[in-house]
mmCIF file of C-alpha atoms in Angstrom:
data_model
loop_
_atom_site.group_PDB
_atom_site.id
_atom_site.type_symbol
_atom_site.label_atom_id
_atom_site.label_comp_id
_atom_site.label_asym_id
_atom_site.label_seq_id
_atom_site.Cartn_x
_atom_site.Cartn_y
_atom_site.Cartn_z
ATOM 1 C CA MET T 420 -42.108 -7.341 34.160
ATOM 2 C CA ASN T 421 -44.529 -5.633 36.906
ATOM 3 C CA LYS T 422 -42.429 -3.227 38.421
ATOM 4 C CA GLN T 423 -39.500 -1.605 38.172
ATOM 5 C CA PRO T 424 -35.950 -3.235 38.532
ATOM 6 C CA GLU T 425 -34.567 -1.799 42.497
ATOM 7 C CA TYR T 426 -30.738 -1.508 42.399
ATOM 8 C CA THR T 427 -29.275 -0.736 45.668
ATOM 9 C CA TRP T 428 -25.548 -0.036 46.205
ATOM 10 C CA SER T 429 -22.801 -0.833 49.061
ATOM 11 C CA GLU T 430 -19.542 1.352 48.207
ATOM 12 C CA ARG T 431 -18.960 -0.146 51.200
ATOM 13 C CA TYR T 432 -18.723 -3.355 50.536
ATOM 14 C CA SER T 433 -18.253 -2.396 46.845
ATOM 15 C CA THR T 434 -21.688 -4.301 45.900
ATOM 16 C CA ALA T 435 -24.538 -3.500 43.313
ATOM 17 C CA THR T 436 -27.827 -5.588 43.088
ATOM 18 C CA CYS T 437 -30.187 -5.286 41.032
ATOM 19 C CA THR T 438 -33.809 -7.250 41.319
ATOM 20 C CA LEU T 439 -36.153 -7.924 38.449
ATOM 21 C CA PHE T 440 -40.182 -8.809 39.475
ATOM 22 C CA TYR T 441 -42.027 -10.584 37.112
ATOM 23 C CA LYS T 442 -45.273 -12.298 38.129
ATOM 24 C CA ASN T 443 -44.356 -14.255 41.565
ATOM 25 C CA TYR T 444 -40.573 -14.716 40.452
ATOM 26 C CA GLU T 445 -37.619 -12.224 41.548
ATOM 27 C CA PHE T 446 -34.166 -12.135 39.478
ATOM 28 C CA THR T 447 -31.124 -10.917 41.616
ATOM 29 C CA GLY T 448 -27.693 -9.991 39.657
ATOM 30 C CA ILE T 449 -25.263 -9.305 42.447
ATOM 31 C CA ALA T 450 -22.028 -7.890 41.055
ATOM 32 C CA ASN T 451 -18.799 -6.880 43.591
ATOM 33 C CA CYS T 452 -15.968 -5.585 42.679
ATOM 34 C CA HIS T 453 -12.183 -7.159 43.152
ATOM 35 C CA PRO T 454 -10.463 -5.838 45.458
ATOM 36 C CA ASP T 455 -7.042 -4.544 43.087
ATOM 37 C CA ASP T 456 -9.665 -2.305 41.253
ATOM 38 C CA LYS T 457 -11.578 -0.415 43.529
ATOM 39 C CA ASP T 458 -9.753 2.657 42.314
ATOM 40 C CA MET T 459 -11.482 1.730 38.820
ATOM 41 C CA MET T 460 -15.646 1.053 40.808
ATOM 42 C CA SER T 461 -18.508 2.829 39.527
ATOM 43 C CA LYS T 462 -21.399 2.588 41.349
ATOM 44 C CA LEU T 463 -22.976 2.616 37.794
ATOM 45 C CA THR T 464 -20.905 -0.067 36.662
ATOM 46 C CA GLY T 465 -21.846 -2.366 39.452
ATOM 47 C CA GLN T 466 -25.352 -1.327 39.018
ATOM 48 C CA THR T 467 -24.605 -1.779 34.724
ATOM 49 C CA VAL T 468 -23.659 -5.579 35.126
ATOM 50 C CA ALA T 469 -25.415 -6.563 38.479
ATOM 51 C CA GLU T 470 -28.753 -6.146 35.833
ATOM 52 C CA TYR T 471 -26.832 -7.901 33.239
ATOM 53 C CA ARG T 472 -26.783 -11.168 35.193
ATOM 54 C CA ALA T 473 -30.994 -10.771 36.897
ATOM 55 C CA THR T 474 -31.645 -10.068 33.252
ATOM 56 C CA LEU T 475 -29.974 -13.746 31.632
ATOM 57 C CA LYS T 476 -31.780 -15.654 35.050
ATOM 58 C CA TYR T 477 -34.851 -13.819 34.112
ATOM 59 C CA LEU T 478 -34.972 -15.161 29.945
ATOM 60 C CA ARG T 479 -33.508 -18.021 31.174
ATOM 61 C CA PHE T 480 -36.711 -18.551 33.205
ATOM 62 C CA ILE T 481 -38.697 -17.604 30.692
ATOM 63 C CA ARG T 482 -37.133 -20.330 28.184
ATOM 64 C CA ASN T 483 -36.596 -23.108 30.979
ATOM 65 C CA CYS T 484 -39.776 -22.414 32.669
ATOM 66 C CA GLU T 485 -42.306 -21.649 30.825
ATOM 67 C CA LEU T 486 -41.720 -21.857 27.333
ATOM 68 C CA GLN T 487 -40.116 -25.304 26.605
ATOM 69 C CA PRO T 488 -42.870 -26.530 29.187
ATOM 70 C CA GLN T 489 -45.484 -25.448 27.542
ATOM 71 C CA LEU T 490 -44.567 -27.041 24.068
ATOM 72 C CA LYS T 491 -43.653 -30.394 25.076
ATOM 73 C CA SER T 492 -47.287 -30.735 26.598
ATOM 74 C CA LEU T 493 -48.945 -29.247 23.186
ATOM 75 C CA LYS T 494 -46.643 -31.563 21.330
ATOM 76 C CA GLN T 495 -47.691 -34.341 23.546
ATOM 77 C CA LEU T 496 -50.808 -33.747 23.288
ATOM 78 C CA TYR T 497 -50.432 -33.558 19.292
ATOM 79 C CA TYR T 498 -49.177 -36.416 19.462
ATOM 80 C CA SER T 499 -51.811 -38.318 21.066
ATOM 81 C CA MET T 500 -54.081 -36.782 19.320
ATOM 82 C CA ASN T 501 -51.895 -37.992 15.769
ATOM 83 C CA HIS T 502 -52.808 -41.409 17.046
ATOM 84 C CA SER T 503 -57.028 -41.205 17.576
ATOM 85 C CA LYS T 504 -58.168 -42.902 14.042
ATOM 86 C CA TYR T 505 -61.029 -39.682 14.745
ATOM 87 C CA PHE T 506 -57.824 -37.012 14.540
ATOM 88 C CA ASP T 507 -57.934 -34.598 11.415
ATOM 89 C CA PRO T 508 -55.103 -32.764 10.763
ATOM 90 C CA LYS T 509 -57.743 -30.310 8.468
ATOM 91 C CA SER T 510 -59.409 -29.564 10.867
ATOM 92 C CA TYR T 511 -59.687 -26.389 12.713
ATOM 93 C CA GLU T 512 -58.443 -27.640 16.161
ATOM 94 C CA ALA T 513 -55.133 -29.307 14.629
ATOM 95 C CA LYS T 514 -54.207 -26.352 12.963
ATOM 96 C CA MET T 515 -54.927 -24.459 16.450
ATOM 97 C CA LEU T 516 -52.676 -26.633 17.964
ATOM 98 C CA TYR T 517 -49.757 -26.134 15.479
ATOM 99 C CA ARG T 518 -49.860 -22.976 14.957
ATOM 100 C CA GLN T 519 -49.662 -22.657 18.764
ATOM 101 C CA ILE T 520 -47.465 -25.466 17.989
ATOM 102 C CA LYS T 521 -45.258 -23.202 15.964
ATOM 103 C CA ASN T 522 -45.678 -19.773 17.427
ATOM 104 C CA LEU T 523 -43.655 -21.875 20.882
ATOM 105 C CA LYS T 524 -41.026 -22.944 18.812
ATOM 106 C CA GLU T 525 -40.320 -18.730 16.573
ATOM 107 C CA ASP T 526 -40.625 -18.078 20.883
ATOM 108 C CA LEU T 527 -37.912 -20.327 22.116
ATOM 109 C CA ILE T 528 -35.782 -19.035 18.986
ATOM 110 C CA ALA T 529 -36.200 -15.242 19.601
ATOM 111 C CA ILE T 530 -35.443 -16.557 23.247
ATOM 112 C CA LYS T 531 -32.355 -17.911 22.792
ATOM 113 C CA GLU T 532 -31.611 -14.633 19.942
ATOM 114 C CA GLU T 533 -31.788 -12.496 22.908
ATOM 115 C CA ILE T 534 -29.654 -14.306 25.597
ATOM 116 C CA GLN T 535 -27.199 -14.519 22.988
ATOM 117 C CA TYR T 536 -27.616 -10.691 22.787
ATOM 118 C CA GLN T 537 -27.035 -9.976 26.255
ATOM 119 C CA LYS T 538 -24.439 -12.065 26.326
ATOM 120 C CA SER T 539 -22.207 -9.970 23.452
ATOM 121 C CA SER T 540 -23.788 -6.412 24.037
ATOM 122 C CA PHE T 541 -22.576 -7.007 27.646
ATOM 123 C CA LEU T 542 -19.111 -5.922 26.931
ATOM 124 C CA ASP T 543 -20.273 -3.342 24.541
ATOM 125 C CA GLY T 544 -21.985 -1.032 26.782
ATOM 126 C CA LEU T 545 -19.303 -1.248 29.520
ATOM 127 C CA LYS T 546 -16.611 0.018 27.229
ATOM 128 C CA GLN T 547 -19.028 3.057 26.749
ATOM 129 C CA GLN T 548 -19.722 3.865 29.998
ATOM 130 C CA ASN T 549 -16.164 4.177 30.779
#
């Protein structure tokens, strides 16, 4: 993240907003209070829900727009190199390329686990606030 998240709260509309910043991108999560729940409405709960939604958008962006395209490109490069008659799988370059592919696969696994963790811990966090 480039800078701290920004939160807004509208008592009038019962809406909380959280905006996360990454490079030139903004990820905004919005939480609206249901009219039947206005008696339980709180700023902190709304901001928590909004931040959760913005965080999921950010993590999915990293997965879909950065890690997966990089992995696809490196795999294509490795495939092309592997079909060359001059390819040496024991060369420094081949080993480094394979290591980069392995690292990206591990990063993808980590981000998928983080998304699952965010989803599972979301309700736990709300329960602790109330």
